[in-house]
XYZ file of C-alpha atoms in Angstrom:
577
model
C 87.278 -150.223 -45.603
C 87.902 -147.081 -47.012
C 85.423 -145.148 -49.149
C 86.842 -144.909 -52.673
C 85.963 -141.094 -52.910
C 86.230 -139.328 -56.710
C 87.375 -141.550 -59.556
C 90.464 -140.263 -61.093
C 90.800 -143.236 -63.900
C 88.222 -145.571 -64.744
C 89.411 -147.714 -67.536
C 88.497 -151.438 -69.513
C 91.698 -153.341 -69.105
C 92.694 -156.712 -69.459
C 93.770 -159.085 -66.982
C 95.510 -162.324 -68.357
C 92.372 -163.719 -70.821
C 89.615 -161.164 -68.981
C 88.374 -157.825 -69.233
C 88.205 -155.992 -66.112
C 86.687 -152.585 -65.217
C 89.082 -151.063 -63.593
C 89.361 -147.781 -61.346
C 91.683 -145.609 -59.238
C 90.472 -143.034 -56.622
C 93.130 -141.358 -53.948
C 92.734 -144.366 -51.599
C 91.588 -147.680 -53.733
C 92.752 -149.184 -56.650
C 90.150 -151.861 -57.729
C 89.807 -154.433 -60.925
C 85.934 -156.078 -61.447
C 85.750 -158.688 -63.966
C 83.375 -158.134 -66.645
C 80.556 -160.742 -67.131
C 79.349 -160.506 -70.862
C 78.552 -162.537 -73.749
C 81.273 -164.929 -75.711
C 80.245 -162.698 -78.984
C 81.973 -159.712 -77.197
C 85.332 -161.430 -76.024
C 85.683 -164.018 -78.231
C 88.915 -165.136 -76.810
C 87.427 -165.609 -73.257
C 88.115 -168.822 -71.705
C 84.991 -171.213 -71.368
C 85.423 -171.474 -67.378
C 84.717 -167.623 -67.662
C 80.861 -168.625 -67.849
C 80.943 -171.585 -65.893
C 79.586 -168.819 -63.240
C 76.530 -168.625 -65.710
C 75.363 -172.027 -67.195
C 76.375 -174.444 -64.692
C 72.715 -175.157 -63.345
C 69.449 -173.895 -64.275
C 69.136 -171.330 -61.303
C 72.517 -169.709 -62.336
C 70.989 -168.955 -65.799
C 68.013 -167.201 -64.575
C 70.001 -164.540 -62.496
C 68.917 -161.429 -62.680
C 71.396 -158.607 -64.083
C 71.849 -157.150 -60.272
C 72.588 -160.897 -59.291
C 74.866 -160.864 -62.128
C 76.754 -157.670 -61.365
C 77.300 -159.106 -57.099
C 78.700 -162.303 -58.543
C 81.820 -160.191 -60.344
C 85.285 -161.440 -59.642
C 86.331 -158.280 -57.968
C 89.930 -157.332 -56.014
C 90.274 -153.880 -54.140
C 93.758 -152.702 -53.087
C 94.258 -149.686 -51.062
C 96.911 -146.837 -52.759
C 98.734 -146.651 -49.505
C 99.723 -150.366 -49.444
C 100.641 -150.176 -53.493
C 104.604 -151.271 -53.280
C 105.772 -149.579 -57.239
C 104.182 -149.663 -60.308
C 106.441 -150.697 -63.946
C 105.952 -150.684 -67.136
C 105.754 -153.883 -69.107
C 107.387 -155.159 -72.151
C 104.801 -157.319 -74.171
C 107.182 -159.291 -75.552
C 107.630 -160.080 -71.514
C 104.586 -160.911 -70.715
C 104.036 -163.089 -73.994
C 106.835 -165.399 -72.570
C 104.877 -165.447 -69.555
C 101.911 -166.748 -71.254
C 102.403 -168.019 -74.840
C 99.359 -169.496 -75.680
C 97.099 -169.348 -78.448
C 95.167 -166.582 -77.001
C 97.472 -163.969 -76.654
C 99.064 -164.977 -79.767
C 95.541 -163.723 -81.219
C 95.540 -160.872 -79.079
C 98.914 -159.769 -80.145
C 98.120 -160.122 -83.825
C 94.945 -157.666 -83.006
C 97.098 -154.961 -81.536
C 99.971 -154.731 -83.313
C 103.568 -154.632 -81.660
C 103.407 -151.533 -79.623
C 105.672 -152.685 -76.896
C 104.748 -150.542 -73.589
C 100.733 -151.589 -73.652
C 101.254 -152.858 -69.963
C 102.059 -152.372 -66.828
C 102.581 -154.288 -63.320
C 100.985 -153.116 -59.948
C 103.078 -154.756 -56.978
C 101.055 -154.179 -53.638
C 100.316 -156.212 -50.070
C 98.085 -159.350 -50.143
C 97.225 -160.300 -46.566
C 98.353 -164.286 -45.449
C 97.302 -166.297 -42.564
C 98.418 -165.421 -39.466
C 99.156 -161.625 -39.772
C 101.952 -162.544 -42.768
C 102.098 -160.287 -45.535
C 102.799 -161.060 -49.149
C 104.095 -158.830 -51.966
C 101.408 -159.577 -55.232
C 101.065 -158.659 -58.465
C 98.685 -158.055 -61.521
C 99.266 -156.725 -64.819
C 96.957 -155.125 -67.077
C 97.172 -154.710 -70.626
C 96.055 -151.665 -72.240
C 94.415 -150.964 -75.507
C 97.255 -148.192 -76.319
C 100.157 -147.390 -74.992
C 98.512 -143.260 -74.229
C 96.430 -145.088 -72.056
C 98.800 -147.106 -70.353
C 101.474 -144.079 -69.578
C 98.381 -142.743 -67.999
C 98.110 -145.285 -65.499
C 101.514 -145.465 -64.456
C 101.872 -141.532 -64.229
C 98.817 -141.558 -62.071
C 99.537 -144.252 -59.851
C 103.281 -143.032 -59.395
C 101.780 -139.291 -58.633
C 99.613 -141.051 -55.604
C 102.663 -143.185 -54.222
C 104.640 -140.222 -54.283
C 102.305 -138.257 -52.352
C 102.880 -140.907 -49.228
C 104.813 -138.041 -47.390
C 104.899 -140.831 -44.471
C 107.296 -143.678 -46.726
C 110.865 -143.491 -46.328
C 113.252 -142.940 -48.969
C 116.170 -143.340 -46.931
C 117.574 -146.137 -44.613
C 120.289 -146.711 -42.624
C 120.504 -150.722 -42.307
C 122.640 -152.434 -39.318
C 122.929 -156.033 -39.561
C 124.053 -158.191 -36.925
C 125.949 -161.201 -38.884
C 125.785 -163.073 -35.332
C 122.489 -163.308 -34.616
C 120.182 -166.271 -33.984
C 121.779 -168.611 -36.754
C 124.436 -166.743 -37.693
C 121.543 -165.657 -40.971
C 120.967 -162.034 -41.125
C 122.794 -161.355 -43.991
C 121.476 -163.831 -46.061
C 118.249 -163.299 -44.873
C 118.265 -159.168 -45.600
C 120.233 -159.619 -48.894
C 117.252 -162.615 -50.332
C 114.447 -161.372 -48.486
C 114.078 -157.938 -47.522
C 116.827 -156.010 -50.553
C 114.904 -157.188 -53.485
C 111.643 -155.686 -51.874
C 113.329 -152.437 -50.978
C 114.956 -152.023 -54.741
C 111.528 -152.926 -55.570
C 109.923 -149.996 -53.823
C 112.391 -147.522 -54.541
C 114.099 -146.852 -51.107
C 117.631 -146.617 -51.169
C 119.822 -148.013 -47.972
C 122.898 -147.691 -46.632
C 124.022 -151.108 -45.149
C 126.537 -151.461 -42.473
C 127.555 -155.061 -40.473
C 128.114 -154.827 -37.085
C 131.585 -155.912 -35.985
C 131.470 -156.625 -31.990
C 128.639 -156.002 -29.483
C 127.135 -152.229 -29.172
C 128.804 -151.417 -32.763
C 125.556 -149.704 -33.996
C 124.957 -148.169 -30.683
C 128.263 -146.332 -30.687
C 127.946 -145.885 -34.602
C 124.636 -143.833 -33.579
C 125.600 -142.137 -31.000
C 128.306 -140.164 -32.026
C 129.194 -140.880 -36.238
C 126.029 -141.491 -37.962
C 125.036 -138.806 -40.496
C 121.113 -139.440 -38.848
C 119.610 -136.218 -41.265
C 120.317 -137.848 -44.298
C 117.785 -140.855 -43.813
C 114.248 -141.467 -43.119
C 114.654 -144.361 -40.756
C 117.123 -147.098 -38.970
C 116.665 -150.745 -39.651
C 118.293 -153.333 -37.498
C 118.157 -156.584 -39.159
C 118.890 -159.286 -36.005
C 117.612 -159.605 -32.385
C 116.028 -157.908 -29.565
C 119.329 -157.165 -28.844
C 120.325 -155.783 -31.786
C 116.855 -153.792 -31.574
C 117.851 -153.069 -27.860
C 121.479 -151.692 -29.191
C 119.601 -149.438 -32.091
C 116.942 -147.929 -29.372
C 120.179 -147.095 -27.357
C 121.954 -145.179 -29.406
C 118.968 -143.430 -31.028
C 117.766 -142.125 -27.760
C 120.702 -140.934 -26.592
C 121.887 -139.120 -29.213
C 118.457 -137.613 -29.294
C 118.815 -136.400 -26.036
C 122.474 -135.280 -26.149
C 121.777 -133.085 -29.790
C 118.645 -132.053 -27.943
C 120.336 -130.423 -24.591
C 118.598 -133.328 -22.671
C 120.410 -134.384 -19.540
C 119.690 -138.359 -20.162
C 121.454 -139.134 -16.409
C 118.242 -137.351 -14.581
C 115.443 -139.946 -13.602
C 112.938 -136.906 -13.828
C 113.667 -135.218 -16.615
C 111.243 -135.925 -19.615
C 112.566 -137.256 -23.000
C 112.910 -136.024 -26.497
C 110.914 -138.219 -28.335
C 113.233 -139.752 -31.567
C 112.328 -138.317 -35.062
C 113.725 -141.413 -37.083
C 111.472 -144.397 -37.381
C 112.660 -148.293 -36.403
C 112.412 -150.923 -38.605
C 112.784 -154.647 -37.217
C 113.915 -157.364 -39.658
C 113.680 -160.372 -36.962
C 116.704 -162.750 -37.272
C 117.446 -163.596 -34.066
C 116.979 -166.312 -31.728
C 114.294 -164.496 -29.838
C 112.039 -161.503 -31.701
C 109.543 -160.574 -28.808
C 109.345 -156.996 -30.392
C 108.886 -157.919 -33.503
C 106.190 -160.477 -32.454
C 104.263 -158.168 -30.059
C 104.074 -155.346 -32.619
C 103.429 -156.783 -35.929
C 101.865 -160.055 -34.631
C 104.850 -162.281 -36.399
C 108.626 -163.088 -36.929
C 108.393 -162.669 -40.664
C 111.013 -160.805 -42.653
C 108.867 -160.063 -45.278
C 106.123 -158.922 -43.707
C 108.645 -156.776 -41.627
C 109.805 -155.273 -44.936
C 106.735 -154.724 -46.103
C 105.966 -152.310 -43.225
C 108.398 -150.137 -43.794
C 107.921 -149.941 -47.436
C 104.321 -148.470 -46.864
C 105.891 -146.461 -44.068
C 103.584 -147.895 -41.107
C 104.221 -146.277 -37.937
C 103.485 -147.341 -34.394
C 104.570 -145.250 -31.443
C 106.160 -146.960 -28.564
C 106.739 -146.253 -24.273
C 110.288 -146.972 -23.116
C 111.250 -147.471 -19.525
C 114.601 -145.400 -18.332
C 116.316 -147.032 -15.613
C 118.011 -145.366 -13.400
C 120.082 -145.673 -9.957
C 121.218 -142.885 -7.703
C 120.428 -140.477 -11.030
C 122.459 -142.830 -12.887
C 121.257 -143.872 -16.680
C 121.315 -147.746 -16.410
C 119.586 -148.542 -19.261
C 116.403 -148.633 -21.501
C 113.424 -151.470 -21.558
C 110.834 -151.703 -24.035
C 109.779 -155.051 -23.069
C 110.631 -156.901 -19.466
C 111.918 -155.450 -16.634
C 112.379 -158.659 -13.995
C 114.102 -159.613 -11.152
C 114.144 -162.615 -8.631
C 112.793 -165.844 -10.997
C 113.661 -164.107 -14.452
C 116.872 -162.474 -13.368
C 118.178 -165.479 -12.103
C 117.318 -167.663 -15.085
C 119.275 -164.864 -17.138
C 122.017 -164.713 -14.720
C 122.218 -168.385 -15.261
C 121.741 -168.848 -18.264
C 124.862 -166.609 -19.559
C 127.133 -169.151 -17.634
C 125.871 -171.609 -20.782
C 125.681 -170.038 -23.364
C 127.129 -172.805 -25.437
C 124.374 -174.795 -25.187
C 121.913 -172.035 -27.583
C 118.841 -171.682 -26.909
C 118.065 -174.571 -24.604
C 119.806 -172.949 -22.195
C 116.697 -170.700 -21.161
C 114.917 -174.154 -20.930
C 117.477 -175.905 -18.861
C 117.964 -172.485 -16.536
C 114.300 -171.966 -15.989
C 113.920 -175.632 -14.757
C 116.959 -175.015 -12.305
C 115.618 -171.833 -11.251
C 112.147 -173.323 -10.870
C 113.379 -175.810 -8.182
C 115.624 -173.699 -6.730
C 112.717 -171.535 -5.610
C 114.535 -168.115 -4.300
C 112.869 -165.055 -3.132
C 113.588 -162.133 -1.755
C 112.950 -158.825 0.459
C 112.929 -155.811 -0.535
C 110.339 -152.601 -0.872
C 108.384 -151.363 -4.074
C 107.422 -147.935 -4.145
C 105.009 -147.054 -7.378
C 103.344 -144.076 -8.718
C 99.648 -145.483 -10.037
C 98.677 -144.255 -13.149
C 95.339 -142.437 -12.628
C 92.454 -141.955 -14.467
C 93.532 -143.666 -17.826
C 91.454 -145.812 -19.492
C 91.719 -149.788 -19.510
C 93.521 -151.908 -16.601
C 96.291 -154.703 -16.912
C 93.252 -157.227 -16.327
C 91.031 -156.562 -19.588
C 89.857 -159.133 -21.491
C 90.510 -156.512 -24.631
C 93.996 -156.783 -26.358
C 96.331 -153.982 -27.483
C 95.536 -153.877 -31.263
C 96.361 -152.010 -34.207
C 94.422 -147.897 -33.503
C 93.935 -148.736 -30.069
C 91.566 -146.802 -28.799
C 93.647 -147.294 -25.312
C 96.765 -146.083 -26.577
C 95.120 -142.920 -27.882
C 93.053 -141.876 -25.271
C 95.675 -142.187 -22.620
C 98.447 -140.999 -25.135
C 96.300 -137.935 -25.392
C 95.727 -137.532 -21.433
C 99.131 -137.257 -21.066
C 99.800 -134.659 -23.362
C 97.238 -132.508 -21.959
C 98.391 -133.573 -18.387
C 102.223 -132.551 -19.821
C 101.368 -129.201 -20.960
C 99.106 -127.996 -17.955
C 102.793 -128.678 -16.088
C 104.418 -126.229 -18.002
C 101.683 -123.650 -16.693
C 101.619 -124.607 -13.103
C 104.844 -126.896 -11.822
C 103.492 -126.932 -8.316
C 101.103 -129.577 -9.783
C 104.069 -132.242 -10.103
C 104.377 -132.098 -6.579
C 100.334 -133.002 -6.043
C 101.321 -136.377 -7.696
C 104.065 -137.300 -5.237
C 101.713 -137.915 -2.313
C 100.126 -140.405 -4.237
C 103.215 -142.532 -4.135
C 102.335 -146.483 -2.580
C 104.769 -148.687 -0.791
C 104.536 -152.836 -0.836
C 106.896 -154.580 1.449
C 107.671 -158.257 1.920
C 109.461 -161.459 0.175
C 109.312 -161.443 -3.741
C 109.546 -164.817 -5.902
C 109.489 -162.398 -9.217
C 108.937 -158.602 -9.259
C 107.935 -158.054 -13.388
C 107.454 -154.807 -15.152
C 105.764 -155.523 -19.066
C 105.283 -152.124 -20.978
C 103.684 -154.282 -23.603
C 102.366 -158.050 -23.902
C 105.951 -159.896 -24.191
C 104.352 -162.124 -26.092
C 105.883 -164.576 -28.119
C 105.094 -168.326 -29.825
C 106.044 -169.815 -26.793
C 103.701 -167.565 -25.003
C 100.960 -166.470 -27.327
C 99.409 -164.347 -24.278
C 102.960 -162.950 -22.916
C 103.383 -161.907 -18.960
C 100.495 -158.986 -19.119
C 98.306 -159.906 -21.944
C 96.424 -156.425 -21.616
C 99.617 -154.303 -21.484
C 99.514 -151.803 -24.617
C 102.373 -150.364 -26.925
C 102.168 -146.968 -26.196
C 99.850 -145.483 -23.150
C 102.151 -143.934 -20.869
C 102.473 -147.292 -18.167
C 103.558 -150.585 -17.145
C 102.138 -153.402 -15.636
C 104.077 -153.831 -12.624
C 103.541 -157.620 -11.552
C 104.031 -159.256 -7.582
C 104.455 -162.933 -7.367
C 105.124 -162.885 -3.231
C 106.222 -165.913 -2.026
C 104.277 -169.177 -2.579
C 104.952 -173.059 -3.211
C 106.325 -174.700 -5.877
C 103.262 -175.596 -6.825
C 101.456 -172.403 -6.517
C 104.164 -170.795 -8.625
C 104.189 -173.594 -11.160
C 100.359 -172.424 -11.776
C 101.585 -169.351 -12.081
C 103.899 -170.289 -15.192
C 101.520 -172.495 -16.590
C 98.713 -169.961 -16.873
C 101.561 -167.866 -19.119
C 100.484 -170.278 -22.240
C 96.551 -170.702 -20.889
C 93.875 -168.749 -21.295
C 93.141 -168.902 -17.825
C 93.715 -165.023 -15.749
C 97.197 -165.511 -14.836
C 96.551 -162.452 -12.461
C 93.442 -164.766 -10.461
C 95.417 -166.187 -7.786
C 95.953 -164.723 -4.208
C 99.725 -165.114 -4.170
C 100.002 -162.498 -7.157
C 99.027 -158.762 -7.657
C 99.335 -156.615 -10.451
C 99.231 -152.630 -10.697
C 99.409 -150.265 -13.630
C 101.838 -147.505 -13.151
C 103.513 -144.343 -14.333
C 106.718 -144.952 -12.159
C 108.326 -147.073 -10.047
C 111.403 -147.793 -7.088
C 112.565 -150.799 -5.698
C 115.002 -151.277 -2.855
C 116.269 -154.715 -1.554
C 116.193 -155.218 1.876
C 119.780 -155.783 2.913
C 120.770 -152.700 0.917
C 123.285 -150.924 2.929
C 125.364 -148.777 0.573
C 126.276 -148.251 -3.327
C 128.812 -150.852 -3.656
C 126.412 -153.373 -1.610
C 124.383 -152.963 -5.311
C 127.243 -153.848 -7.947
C 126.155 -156.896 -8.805
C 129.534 -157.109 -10.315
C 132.216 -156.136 -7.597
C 130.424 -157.178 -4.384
C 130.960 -160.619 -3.183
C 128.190 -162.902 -1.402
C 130.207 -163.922 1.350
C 129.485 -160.853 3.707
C 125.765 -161.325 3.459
C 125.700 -165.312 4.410
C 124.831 -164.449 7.350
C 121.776 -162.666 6.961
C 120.719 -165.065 4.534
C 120.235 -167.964 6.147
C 117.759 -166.261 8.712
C 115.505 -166.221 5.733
C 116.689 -169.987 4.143
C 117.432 -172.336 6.778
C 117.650 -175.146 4.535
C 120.335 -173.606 2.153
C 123.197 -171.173 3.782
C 124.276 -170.153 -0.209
C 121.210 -168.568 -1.228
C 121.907 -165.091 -2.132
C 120.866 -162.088 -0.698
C 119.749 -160.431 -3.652
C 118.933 -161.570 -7.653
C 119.774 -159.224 -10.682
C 117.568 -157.540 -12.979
C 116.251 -159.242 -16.239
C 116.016 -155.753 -18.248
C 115.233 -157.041 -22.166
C 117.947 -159.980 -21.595
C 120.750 -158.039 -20.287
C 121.473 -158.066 -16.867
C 121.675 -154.538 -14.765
C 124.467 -153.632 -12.795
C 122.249 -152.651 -10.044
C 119.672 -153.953 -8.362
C 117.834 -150.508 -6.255
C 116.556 -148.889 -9.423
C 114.274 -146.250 -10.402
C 112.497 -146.875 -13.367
C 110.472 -144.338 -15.788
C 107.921 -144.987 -18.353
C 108.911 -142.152 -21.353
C 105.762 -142.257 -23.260
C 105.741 -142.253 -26.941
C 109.842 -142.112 -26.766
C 110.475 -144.465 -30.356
C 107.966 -144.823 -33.167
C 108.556 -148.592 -35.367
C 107.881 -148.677 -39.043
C 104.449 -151.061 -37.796
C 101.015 -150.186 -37.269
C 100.226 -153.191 -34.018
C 98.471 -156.522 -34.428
C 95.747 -155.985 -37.298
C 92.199 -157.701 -35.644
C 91.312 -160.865 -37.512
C 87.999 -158.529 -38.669
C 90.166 -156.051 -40.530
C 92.297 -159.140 -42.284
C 88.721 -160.611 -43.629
C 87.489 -157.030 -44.682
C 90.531 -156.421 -46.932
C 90.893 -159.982 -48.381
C 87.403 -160.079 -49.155
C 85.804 -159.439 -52.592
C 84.773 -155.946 -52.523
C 81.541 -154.351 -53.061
C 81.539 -151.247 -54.584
């Protein structure tokens, strides 16, 4: 934790029936409960010295025993929500009891001798909670003093936005976004202070087109996209590209860098699937979601750019996949009135269907970067992963504006892998979710430059059905002879039985001509097809050779990663200053 650094208040307050010491520096604000005698406080609750007289050894504490047994709470300034000003007469309806009937009779009736601090408490299971406290003042000088002060260091948060522009997706998961933002997440907001401007999304890729080309994007500090990943998927869309375009960025070339995006992503998850959500704040909690951007968290983020023939496919911040997870996709669409069994029921079919296919990966291994995709060490919140290699390739970017001959040094480095494919993957983070608390690569991180690329060749059933399992295990999913995994920069894959550009339009090409090639390769079925589709974050590509780019740091999120369960005990423990 934080060091509390010079004192700017230190005041005796009350809290409900107790005097606290309390203190503000630039970075904590903390409340110790004074332990004194009943003469002192004589409105004190008995339990207050329960602490003291229970048993014989309590009484004989020493005073330093004394002063490490103090009820004490520590909050830090940066994860303060707003501060108000109290009405007694409020908080006497709270509590109207004897006691602060006799504590109101010994102040008088000034009425602002109060005032509320809202701020994070830390739950189970990386949830966060908005709190709150009040303390009562002795005047109401003292108590302006407070507020002013605390309001001075929230203000000086440079880093919490002010503005938001809010898209909610009415359709998503169970049809409850907009319940969801207007209970949940508005109240907090109004709370805090920021001020949105909310807009419901009328038909599929509204808010990408709405970015693109008539959002006002200087007037706010952030987007918010209160749905699915594929609401998330249609915000990241039009951010980048609009980027790019105001930016004179070409976003059709595969080799041509990105502008990274200077507005911040918030994710309210209220879909039927929140993978991005999940691998970046650690749960599918609205609040908790909120309460990220409030404090103005932010957590850079890689994105993949897909590309064909220097063609802009698409973008993928999660899964890239093709063979097993295509096909369950490309399946699954066909029943999409069954919800979300229909991933169940499709991955079954697919599973016994048991297609794979030829084709050649070409991949650009990311060198000398620190960690691999088979670490036993997680991508957590200040990564020391993400920085390092974040900062390598800064370096690495600027020492190719000086000399661009070194580019070309990197293409003989370029590997080839050839053969029959049951699932070619590409995770540029965990893809984690509850189903699958260690996602396809459980070592890939947020936001160092690669992806995991991931071979499943050919196998049994049963070999592959290990495979799957070992998804929810905490068994090496990568420990098995059939599959191979590689961290990369960059990466190509051509199907074998690519002959031309309309042989990869998924859309307009019909299966027929390619029977008979097929069933060289499947004797026992002569409808297999020749090639699958691409999985890329649940939408299916219209191409299946693709080039595929990781743009580090492209998108920043209003989170800060999965907090270590070390950190969540350190702040929810009793302090000890």
């Amino acid at each position: 934790m934080e060091r509390p650094g010079r004192l700017l208040l230190l005041s005796e307050l009350r809290v409900r029936n107790s005097a606290y010491d309390v203190s503000l520096s630039r970075s904590l604000l903390t409340w110790k409960r004074r332990i004194s005698s009943p003469v002192y406080h004589p409105f004190r609750p008995r339990q207050d010295f329960d602490l003291v007289t229970t048993n014989e050894t309590q009484v004989n504490l020493s005073n330093d025993q004394l002063l490490q047994k103090r009820v004490c709470h520590s909050v830090s300034v940066s994860e303060i929500i707003s501060v108000r000003e109290e009405e007694e007469e409020n908080i006497c309806k709270r509590r109207d009891d004897g006691s602060w009937k006799k504590i109101k009779e010994r102040e008088g009736k000034d009425c602002r001798q109060a005032f509320t601090v809202l701020y994070v408490e830390r739950c189970p299971q990386h949830r966060w909670r908005c709190a709150e406290v009040t303390f009562t003042c002795s005047e109401a000088a003292l108590c302006q003093r407070w507020v002013n002060s605390i309001r001075e260091q929230l203000s000086a948060i440079t880093s919490r936005p002010k503005q938001l522009l809010v898209y909610i997706n009415p359709y998503s998961g169970k049809r409850q976004g907009k319940r969801i933002y207007e209970q949940k997440v508005a109240p907090l907001f109004a709370q805090a202070g920021v001020s949105t401007h909310v807009i419901a999304t009328e038909h599929a890729d509204y808010a990408r087109d709405h970015l693109r080309t008539e959002a006002e994007l200087k007037k706010f500090d952030g987007v918010v996209c209160v749905g699915g990943d594929g609401m998330f998927s249609e915000i990241i869309h039009g951010l980048i590209w609009r980027t790019q375009i105001d930016g004179g960025v070409d976003p059709n070339c595969a080799d041509e860098a990105l502008l990274p995006c200077s507005l911040r992503i918030g994710i309210i998850p209220a879909g039927s699937t929140d993978c991005i959500c999940f691998a970046t704040v650690g749960t599918n909690d609205p609040v908790t979601s909120a309460l990220h951007i409030i404090v103005g968290d932010s957590q850079p983020m890689d994105v993949c750019s897909v590309h064909h023939n220097n063609i802009f496919l698409r973008y993928s911040v999660s899964l890239l996949g093709y063979g097993f997870y295509g096909d369950v996709l490309t399946d699954s669409e066909r029943k999409r009135w069954m919800g979300p069994a229909r991933y169940d029921l499709s991955g079954v079919k697919m599973f016994l269907t048991h297609h794979y296919y030829e084709g050649a990966v070409s991949y650009l291994p990311a060198r000398g970067i620190m960690g691999t995709p088979r670490d036993a060490a997680r991508c957590r919140s200040g990564c020391v992963v993400c920085q390092h290699n974040g900062k390598q390739l800064s370096e690495k970017a600027e020492r190719y504006e000086m000399d661009e001959a070194s580019e070309s040094e990197s293409e003989g480095e370029w590997r080839t892998i050839r053969g029959k494919f049951l699932a070619i993957n590409a995770a540029s983070m965990s893809c984690a979710c509850p189903r699958s608390p260690k996602g396809l690569s459980p070592a890939a991180h947020l936001s160092d430059g690669t992806t995991d690329l991931i071979l499943v060749r050919k196998c049994s059933r049963f070999d592959f059905l290990r495979h799957l399992l070992r998804h929810t295990s905490k068994d090496d999913q990568f420990d098995l002879n059939f599959v191979e995994v590689h961290r990369v920069r960059r990466f190509c894959f051509t199907p074998r039985h690519c002959q031309s550009d309309s042989d990869l339009d998924l859309r307009e090409n019909g299966k027929h001509q390619i029977f008979s090639q097929i069933c060289r390769d499947h004797p026992a079925c002569g409808c297999a097809p020749a090639y699958s589709s691409w999985n890329c974050d649940g939408e299916i590509l219209t191409h299946t050779a693709i080039d595929v780019r990781v743009q580090s740091n492209l998108i920043r999120l209003f989170a800060r990663g999965i907090e270590e369960p070390t950190v969540f005990e350190d702040l929810t423990s009793p302090c000890a200053i």
